[in-house]
Short mmCIF file of C-alpha atoms and ligand atoms in Angstrom, two decimals:
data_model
loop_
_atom_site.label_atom_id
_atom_site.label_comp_id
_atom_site.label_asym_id
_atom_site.label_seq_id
_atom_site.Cartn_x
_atom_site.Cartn_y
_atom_site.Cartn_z
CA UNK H 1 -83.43 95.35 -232.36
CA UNK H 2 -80.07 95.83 -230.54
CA UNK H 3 -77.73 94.69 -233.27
CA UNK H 4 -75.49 92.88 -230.36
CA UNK H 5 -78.66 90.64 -229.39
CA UNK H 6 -78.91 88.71 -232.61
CA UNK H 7 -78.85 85.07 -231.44
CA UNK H 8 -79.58 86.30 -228.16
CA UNK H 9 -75.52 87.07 -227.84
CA UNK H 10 -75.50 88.66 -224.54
CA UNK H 11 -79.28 88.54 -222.78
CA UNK H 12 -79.69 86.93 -219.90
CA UNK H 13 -82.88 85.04 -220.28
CA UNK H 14 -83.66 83.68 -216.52
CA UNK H 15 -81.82 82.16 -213.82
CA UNK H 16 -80.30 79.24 -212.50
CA UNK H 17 -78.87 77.69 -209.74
CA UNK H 18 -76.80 74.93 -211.82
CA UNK H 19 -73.90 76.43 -213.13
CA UNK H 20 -71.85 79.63 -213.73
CA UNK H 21 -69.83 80.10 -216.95
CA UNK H 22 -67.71 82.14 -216.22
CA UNK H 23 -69.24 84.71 -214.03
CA UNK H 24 -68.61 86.78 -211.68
CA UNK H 25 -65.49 85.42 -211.38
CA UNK H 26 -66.32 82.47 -210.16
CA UNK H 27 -65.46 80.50 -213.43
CA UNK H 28 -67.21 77.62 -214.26
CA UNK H 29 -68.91 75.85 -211.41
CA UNK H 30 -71.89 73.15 -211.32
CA UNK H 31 -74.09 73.87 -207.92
CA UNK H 32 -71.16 75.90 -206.54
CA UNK H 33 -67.93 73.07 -207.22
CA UNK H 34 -65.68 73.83 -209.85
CA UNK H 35 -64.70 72.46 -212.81
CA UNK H 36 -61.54 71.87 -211.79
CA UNK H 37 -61.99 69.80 -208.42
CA UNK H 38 -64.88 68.00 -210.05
CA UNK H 39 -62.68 66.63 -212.84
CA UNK H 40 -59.83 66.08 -211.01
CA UNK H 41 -61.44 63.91 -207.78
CA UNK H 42 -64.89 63.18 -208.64
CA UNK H 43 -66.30 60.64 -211.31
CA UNK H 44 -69.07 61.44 -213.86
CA UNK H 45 -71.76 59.40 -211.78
CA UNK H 46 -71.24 62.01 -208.45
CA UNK H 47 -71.27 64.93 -210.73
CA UNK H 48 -74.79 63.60 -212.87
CA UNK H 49 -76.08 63.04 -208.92
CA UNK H 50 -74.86 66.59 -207.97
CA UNK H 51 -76.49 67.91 -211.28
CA UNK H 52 -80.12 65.93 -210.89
CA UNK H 53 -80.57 66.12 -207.61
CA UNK H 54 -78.66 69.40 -206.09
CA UNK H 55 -76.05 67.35 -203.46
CA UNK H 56 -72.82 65.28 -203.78
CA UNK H 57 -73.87 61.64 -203.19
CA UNK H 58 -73.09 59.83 -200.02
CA UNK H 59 -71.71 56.41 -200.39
CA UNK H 60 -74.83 54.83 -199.85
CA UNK H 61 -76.75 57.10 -201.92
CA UNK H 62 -74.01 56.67 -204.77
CA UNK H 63 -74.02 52.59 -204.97
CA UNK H 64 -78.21 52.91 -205.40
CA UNK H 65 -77.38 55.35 -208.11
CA UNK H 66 -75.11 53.42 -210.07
CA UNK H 67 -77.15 50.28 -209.46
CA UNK H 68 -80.07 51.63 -211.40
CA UNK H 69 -77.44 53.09 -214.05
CA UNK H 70 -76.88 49.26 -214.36
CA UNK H 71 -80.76 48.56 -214.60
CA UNK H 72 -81.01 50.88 -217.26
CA UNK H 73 -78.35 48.80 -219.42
CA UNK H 74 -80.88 47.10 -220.92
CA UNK H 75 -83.09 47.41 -224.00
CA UNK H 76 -86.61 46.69 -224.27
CA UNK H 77 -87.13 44.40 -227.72
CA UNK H 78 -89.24 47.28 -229.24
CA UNK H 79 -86.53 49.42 -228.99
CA UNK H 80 -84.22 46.50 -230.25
CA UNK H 81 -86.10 46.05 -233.38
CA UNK H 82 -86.31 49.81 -234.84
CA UNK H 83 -82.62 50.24 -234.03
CA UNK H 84 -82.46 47.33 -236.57
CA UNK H 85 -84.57 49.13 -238.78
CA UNK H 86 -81.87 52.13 -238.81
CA UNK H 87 -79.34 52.14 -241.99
CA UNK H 88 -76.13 52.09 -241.38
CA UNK H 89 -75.37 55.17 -242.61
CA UNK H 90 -77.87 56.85 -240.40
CA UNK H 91 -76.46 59.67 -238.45
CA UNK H 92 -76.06 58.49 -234.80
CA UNK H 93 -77.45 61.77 -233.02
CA UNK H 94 -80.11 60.77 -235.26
CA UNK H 95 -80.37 56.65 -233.55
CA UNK H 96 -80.39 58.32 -230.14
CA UNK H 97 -82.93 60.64 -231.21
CA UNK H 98 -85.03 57.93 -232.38
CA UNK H 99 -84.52 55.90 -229.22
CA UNK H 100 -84.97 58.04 -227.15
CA UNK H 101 -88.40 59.14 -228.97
CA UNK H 102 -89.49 55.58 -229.12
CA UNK H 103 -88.81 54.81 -225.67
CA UNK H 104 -91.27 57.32 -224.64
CA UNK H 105 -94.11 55.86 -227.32
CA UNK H 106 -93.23 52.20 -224.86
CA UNK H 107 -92.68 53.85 -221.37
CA UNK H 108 -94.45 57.23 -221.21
CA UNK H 109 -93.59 59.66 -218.27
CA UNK H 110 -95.94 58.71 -215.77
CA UNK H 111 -96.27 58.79 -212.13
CA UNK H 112 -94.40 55.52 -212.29
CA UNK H 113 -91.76 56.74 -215.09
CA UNK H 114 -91.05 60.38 -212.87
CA UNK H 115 -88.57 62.50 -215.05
CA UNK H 116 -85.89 61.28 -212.23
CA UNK H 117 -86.81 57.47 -213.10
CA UNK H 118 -86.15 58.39 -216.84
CA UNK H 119 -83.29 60.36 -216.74
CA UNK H 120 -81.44 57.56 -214.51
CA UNK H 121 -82.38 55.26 -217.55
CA UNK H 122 -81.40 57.52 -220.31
CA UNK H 123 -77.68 57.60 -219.85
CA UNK H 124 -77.46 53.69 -219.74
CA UNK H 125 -79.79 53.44 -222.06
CA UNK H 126 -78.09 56.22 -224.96
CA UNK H 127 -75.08 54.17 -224.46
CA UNK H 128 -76.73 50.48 -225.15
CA UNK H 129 -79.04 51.66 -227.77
CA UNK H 130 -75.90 53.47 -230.02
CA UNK H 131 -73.68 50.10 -229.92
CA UNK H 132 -76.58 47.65 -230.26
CA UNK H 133 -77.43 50.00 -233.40
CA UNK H 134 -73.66 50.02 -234.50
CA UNK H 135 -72.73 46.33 -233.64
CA UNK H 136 -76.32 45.09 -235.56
CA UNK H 137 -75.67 47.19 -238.85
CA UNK H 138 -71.39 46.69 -238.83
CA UNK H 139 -71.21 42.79 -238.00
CA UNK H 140 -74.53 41.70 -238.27
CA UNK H 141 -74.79 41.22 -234.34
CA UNK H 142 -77.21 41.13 -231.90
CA UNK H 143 -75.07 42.62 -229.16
CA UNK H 144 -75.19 41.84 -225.48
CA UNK H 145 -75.63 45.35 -224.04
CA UNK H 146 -75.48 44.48 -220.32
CA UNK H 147 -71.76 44.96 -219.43
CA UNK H 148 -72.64 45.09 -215.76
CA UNK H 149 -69.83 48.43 -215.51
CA UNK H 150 -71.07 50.32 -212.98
CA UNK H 151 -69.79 53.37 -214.90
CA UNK H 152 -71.02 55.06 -218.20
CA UNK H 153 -67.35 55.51 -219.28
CA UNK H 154 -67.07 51.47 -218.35
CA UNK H 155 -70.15 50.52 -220.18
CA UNK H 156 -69.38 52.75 -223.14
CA UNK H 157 -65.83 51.60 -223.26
CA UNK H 158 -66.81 47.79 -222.40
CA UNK H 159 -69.66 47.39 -225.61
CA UNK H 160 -67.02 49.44 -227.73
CA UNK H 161 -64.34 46.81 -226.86
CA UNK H 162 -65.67 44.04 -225.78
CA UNK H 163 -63.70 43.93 -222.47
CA UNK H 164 -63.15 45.67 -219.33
CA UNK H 165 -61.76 48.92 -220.71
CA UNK H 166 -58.42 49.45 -219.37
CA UNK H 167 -58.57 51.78 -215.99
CA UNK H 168 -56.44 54.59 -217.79
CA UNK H 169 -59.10 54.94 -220.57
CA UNK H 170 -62.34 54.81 -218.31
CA UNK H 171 -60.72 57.62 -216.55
CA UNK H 172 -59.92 59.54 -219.48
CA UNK H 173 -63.52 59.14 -220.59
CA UNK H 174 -65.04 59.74 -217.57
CA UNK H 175 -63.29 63.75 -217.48
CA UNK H 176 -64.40 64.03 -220.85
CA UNK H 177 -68.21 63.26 -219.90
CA UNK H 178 -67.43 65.17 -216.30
CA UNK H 179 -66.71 68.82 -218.69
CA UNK H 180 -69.42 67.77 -220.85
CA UNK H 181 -71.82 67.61 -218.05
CA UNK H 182 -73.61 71.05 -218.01
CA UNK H 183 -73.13 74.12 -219.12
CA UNK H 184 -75.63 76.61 -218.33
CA UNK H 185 -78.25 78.03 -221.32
CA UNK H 186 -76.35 76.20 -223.78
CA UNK H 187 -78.52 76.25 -227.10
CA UNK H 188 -79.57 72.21 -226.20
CA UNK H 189 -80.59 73.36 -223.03
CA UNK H 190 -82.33 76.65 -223.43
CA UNK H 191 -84.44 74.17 -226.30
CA UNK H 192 -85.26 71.78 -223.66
CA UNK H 193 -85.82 74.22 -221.27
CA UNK H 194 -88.47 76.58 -223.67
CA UNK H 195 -89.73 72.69 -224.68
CA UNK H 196 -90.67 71.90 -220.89
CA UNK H 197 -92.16 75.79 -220.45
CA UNK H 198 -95.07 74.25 -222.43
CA UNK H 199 -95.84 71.50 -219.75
CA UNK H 200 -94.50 69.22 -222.48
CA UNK H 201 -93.20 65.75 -221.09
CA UNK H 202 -89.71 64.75 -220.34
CA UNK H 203 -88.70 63.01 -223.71
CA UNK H 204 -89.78 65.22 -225.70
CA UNK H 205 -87.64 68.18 -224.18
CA UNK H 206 -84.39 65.38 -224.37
CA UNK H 207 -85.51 65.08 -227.93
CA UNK H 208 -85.65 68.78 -228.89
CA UNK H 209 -81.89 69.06 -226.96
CA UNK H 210 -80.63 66.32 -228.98
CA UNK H 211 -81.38 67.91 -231.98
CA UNK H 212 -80.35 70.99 -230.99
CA UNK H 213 -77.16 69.91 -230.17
CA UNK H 214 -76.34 67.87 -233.37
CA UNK H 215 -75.64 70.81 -234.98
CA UNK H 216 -72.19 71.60 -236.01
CA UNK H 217 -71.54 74.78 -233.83
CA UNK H 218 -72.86 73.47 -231.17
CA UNK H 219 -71.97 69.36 -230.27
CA UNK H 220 -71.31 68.65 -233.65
CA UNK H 221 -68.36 71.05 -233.54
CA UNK H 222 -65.84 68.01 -232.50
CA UNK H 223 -66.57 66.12 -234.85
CA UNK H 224 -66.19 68.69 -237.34
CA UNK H 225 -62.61 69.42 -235.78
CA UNK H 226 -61.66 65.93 -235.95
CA UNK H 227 -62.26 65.58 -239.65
CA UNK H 228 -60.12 69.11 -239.92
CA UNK H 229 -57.87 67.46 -237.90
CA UNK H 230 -57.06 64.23 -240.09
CA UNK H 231 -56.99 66.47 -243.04
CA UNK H 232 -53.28 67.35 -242.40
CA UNK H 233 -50.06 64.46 -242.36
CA UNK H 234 -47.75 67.00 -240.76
CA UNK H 235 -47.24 70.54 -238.51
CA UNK H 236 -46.35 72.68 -241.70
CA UNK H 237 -49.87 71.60 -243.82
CA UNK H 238 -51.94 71.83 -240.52
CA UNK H 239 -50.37 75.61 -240.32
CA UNK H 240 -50.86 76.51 -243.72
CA UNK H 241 -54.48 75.28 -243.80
CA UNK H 242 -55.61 76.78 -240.81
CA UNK H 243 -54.29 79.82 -242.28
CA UNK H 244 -55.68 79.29 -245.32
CA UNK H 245 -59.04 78.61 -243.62
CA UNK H 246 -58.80 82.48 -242.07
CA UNK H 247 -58.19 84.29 -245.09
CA UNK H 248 -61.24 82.42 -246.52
CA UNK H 249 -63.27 83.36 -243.55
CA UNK H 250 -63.94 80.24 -242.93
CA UNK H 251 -65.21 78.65 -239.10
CA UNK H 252 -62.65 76.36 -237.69
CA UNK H 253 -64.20 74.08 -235.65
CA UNK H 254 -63.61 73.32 -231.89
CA UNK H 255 -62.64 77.15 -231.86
CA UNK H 256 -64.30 79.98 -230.10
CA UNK H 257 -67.19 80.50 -227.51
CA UNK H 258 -70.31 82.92 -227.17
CA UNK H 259 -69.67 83.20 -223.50
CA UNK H 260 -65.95 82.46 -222.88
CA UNK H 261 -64.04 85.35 -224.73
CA UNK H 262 -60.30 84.44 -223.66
CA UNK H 263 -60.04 80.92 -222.79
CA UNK H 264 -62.78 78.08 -221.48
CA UNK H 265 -61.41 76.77 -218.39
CA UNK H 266 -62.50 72.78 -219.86
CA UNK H 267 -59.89 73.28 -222.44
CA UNK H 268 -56.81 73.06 -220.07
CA UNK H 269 -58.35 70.36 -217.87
CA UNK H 270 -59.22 67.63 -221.30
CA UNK H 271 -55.98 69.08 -223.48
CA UNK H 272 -53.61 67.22 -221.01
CA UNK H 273 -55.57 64.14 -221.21
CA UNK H 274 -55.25 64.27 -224.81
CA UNK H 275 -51.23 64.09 -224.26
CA UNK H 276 -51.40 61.92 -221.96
CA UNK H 277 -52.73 59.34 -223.86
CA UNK H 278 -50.38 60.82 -226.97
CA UNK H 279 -47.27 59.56 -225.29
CA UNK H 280 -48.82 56.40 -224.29
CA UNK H 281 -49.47 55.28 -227.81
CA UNK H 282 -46.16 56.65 -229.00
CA UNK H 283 -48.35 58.73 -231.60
CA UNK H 284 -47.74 62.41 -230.94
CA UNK H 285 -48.56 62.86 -234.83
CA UNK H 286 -51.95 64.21 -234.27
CA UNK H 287 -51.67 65.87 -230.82
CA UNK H 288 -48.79 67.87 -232.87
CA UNK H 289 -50.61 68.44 -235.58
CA UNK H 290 -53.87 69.82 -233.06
CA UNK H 291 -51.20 72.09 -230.97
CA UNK H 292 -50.12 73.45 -234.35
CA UNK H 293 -53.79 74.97 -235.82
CA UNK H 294 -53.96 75.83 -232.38
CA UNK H 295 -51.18 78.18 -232.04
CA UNK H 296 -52.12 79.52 -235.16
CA UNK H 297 -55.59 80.86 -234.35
CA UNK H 298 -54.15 82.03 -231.46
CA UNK H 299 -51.10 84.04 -233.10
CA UNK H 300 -53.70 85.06 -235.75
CA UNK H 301 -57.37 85.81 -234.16
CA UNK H 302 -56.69 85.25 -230.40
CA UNK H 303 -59.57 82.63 -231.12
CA UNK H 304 -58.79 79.77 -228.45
CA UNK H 305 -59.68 76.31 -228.55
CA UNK H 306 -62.84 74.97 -226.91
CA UNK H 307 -63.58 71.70 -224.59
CA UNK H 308 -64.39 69.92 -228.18
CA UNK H 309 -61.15 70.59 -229.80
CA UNK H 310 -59.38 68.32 -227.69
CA UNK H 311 -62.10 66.50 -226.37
CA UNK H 312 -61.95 64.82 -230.17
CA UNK H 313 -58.36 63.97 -229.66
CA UNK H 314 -58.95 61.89 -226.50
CA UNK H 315 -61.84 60.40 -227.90
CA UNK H 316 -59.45 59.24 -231.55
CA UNK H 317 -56.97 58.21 -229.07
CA UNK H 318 -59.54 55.91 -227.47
CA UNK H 319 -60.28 54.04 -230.60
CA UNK H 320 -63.82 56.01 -230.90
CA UNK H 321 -65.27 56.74 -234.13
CA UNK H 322 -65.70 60.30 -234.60
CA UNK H 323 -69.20 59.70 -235.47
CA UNK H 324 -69.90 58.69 -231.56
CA UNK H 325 -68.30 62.04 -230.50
CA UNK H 326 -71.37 64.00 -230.52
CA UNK H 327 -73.90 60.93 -229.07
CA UNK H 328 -70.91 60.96 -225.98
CA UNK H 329 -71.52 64.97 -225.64
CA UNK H 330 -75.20 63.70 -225.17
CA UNK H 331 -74.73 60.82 -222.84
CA UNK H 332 -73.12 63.43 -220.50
CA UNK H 333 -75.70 66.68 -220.89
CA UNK H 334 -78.53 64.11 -220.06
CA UNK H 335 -77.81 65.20 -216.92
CA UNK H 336 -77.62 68.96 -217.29
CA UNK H 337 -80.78 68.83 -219.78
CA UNK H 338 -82.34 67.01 -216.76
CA UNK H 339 -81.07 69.89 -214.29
CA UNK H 340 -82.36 72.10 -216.36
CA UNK H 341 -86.06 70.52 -217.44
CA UNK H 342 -86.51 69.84 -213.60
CA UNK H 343 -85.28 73.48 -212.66
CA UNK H 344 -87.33 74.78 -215.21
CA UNK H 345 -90.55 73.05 -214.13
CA UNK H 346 -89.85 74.11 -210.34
CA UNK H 347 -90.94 77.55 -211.34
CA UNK H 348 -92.47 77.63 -214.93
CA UNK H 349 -93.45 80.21 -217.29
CA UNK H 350 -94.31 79.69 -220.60
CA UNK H 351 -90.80 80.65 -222.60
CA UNK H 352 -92.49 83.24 -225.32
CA UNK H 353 -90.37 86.19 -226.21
CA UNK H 354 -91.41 88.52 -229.32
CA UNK H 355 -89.91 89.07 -232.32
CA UNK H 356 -89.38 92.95 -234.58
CA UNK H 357 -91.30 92.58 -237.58
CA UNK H 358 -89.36 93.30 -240.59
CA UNK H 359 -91.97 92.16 -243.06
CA UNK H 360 -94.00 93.78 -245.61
CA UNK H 361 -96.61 96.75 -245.03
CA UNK H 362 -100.13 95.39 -244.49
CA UNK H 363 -101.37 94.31 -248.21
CA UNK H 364 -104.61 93.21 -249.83
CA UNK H 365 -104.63 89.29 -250.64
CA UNK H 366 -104.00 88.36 -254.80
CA UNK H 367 -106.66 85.82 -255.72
CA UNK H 368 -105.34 83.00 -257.47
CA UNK H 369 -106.12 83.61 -260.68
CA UNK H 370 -104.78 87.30 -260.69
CA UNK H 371 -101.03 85.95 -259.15
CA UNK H 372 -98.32 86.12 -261.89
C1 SDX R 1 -70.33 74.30 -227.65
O1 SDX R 1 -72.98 77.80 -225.43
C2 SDX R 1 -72.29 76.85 -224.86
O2 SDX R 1 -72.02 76.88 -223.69
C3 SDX R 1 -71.92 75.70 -225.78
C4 SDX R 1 -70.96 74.64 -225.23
C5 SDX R 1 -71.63 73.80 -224.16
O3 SDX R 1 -70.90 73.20 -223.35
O4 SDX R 1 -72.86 73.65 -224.19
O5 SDX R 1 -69.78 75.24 -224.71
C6 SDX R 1 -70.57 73.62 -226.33
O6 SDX R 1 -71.25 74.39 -228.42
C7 SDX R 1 -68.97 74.88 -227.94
C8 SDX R 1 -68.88 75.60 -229.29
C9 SDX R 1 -68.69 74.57 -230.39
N1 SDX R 1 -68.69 75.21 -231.72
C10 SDX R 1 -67.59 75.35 -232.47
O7 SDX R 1 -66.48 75.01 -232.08
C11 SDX R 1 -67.83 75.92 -233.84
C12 SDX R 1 -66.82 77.01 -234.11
N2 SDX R 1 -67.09 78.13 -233.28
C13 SDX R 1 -67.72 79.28 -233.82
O8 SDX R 1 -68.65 79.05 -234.84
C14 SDX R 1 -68.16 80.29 -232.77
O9 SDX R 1 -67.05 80.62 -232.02
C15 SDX R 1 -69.36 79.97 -231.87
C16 SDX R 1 -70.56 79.47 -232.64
C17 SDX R 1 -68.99 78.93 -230.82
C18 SDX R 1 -69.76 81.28 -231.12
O10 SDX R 1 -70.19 82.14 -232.07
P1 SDX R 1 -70.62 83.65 -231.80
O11 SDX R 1 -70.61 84.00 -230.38
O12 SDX R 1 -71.88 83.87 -232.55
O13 SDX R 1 -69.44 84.45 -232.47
P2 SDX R 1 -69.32 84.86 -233.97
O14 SDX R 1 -69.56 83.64 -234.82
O15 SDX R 1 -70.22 86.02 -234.20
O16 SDX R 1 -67.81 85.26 -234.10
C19 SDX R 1 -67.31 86.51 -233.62
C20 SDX R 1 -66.00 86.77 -234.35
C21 SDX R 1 -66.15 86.71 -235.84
O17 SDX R 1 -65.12 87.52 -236.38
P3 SDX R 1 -65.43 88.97 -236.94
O18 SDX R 1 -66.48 88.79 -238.01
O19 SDX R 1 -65.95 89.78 -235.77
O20 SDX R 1 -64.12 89.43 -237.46
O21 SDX R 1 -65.06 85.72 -234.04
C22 SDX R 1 -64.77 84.99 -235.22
C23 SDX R 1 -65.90 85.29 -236.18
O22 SDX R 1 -65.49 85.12 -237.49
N3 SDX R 1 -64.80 83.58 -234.85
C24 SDX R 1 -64.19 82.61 -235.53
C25 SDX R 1 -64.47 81.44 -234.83
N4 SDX R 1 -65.21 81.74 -233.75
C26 SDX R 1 -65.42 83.04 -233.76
N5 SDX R 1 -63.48 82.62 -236.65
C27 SDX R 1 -63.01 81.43 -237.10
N6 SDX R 1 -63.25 80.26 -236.45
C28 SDX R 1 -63.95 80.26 -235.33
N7 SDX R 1 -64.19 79.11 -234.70
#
């Protein structure tokens, strides 16, 4: 095997008409927009619409779509009850795993339940299952999960708070879940995608991405950077750790990209955001302290930082537990992973590459009695 195409590093594996990372130089785009007009006039509920179903919403079509986000606020009692079940400490990429798996034992894809009619659900749904989960094993709650927002960021924000989030934080959210959206044949979505080549159903590829993504260098990665983050009190530690961290050969998280190999165009739309809300707490301590590792991988490696290096400050900023940042990453990719499964089962082929065989020579089998 081509030493370059361990982990696939550089094959292109099918086709899409989603996204472009980078290519061609048409930088990163979802169904032809880019990045940077998205995040800058649209909000997350046009760009899940212009994901699932190929067009910007009109008005009309856009109040219907946020009306059944709304629908999907709720929680059936079933689901209510295993959340309950859930320790505390349970990992929450592991609670929306488990809702989302159990949701599909209550309502299974169906003609009724279309993949559409699901997906619409999910996003609502991620959200209310996570705080009902979080609210029942912190305080001992039984949490209201309708909030009526007619925004994921709002209804995220609003069971989080318990208010109407404030309109500069929705928006700052709502970027953050705009970047996250999609991103071509991500390792979450190629699993999804080689999940619905087997004529599997619609949860179960949303289950496979989820646990696909939970994985440290993938989603997980800012929530790993976070925790590096808080590690330092000051500029001069954060330098001579991250530092430290290269000579060891170690991974610093929220850095680097398989695809992007000088800069990902997310980084310099969220980064700002990050500031933004910086100076309006009057705590520049970590956003300093973020800048600083940074500049360092950048003076050492020319490694840049990646959409969830700064992503994690916005979310800290917001008052988010970094154990939410990943299950946020997945509120938003519902609607790639549903991009995807639907492009995917437009024009399916079973996804079954081979493998080299680096095993031993044929051999005759050792009856038990003879192994030593
Ligand atoms: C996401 O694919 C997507 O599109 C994903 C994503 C999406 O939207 O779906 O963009 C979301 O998953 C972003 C990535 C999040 N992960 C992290 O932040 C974890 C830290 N990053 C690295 O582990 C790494 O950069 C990867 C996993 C993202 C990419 O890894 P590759 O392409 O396999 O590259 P590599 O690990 O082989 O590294 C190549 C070189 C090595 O140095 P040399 O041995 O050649 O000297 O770059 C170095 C690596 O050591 N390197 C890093 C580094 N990233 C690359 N060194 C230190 N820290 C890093 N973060």
């Amino acid at each position: 095997m081509d030493e370059k195409s361990g982990g696939l590093a550089g094959i292109t594996v099918g086709e899409t008409a989603i996204s472009t990372v980078g290519k061609k130089g048409k930088g990163l785009t979802y169904r032809g927009y880019s990045i940077e007009d998205l995040a800058n006039h649209a909000r997350f509920e046009e760009v899940a619409y212009l994901l699932i179903h190929g067009t910007l919403p009109t008005k009309v079509e856009l109040n219907t779509y946020k009306k059944r986000l709304i629908q999907g606020q709720s929680l059936p009692i079933a689901i209510c009850r295993v959340l309950e079940q859930l320790p505390v400490k349970t990992n929450p990429m592991d609670v929306l795993r488990t809702a989302v798996s159990t949701l599909g034992c209550l309502e299974p894809e169906s003609l009724r339940h279309t993949a559409e009619f699901i997906a619409d659900k999910l996003m609502s749904f991620c959200v209310s299952s996570l705080l009902y989960w979080y609210a029942f094993q912190t305080n001992d709650q039984h949490l209201t999960v309708i909030s009526e927002q007619n925004s994921i960021a709002g209804h995220f924000l609003y069971l989080l708070q318990g208010h109407v989030p404030d309109a500069e934080f929705r928006k700052a959210l709502d970027v953050s879940l705009i970047l996250y959206a999609e991103h071509e044949f991500n390792a979450s979505t190629f699993a999804a995608r080689v999940c619905t080549s087997t004529e599997s159903d619609f949860y179960s590829a949303i289950v496979a991405a989820i646990g696909t993504l939970r994985g440290p260098l993938h989603g997980g990665a800012n929530e790993a950077a976070m925790k590096m983050i808080n590690q330092y009190d000051d500029v001069p530690s954060a330098e001579a750790g991250t530092r430290l961290l290269l000579e060891q050969k170690a991974v610093v998280m929220g850095f680097g990209h398989r695809v992007y190999k000088e800069s990902d165009p997310r980084t310099s739309i969220i980064k700002p955001w990050a500031k933004k809300l910086a100076d309006r707490f009057g705590d520049p301590k970590k956003f300093l302290i973020a800048e600083a590792i940074e500049r360092v991988m950048w003076d050492e490696k020319k490694i840049f930082a990646n959409l969830d290096f700064y992503s994690a400050l916005v979310y800290f900023y917001l008052g988010i537990p970094t154990s939410f940042f990943t299950p946020l990453f997945v509120i938003s990719r519902l609607s790639g992973w549903t991009a995807h499964i639907r492009e995917q089962r437009a024009n399916n082929r079973l996804i079954r590459p081979l493998a080299d065989y680096i095993g031993p020579d044929p051999r005759p089998y050792v009856g038990i009695s003879e192994r030593t």
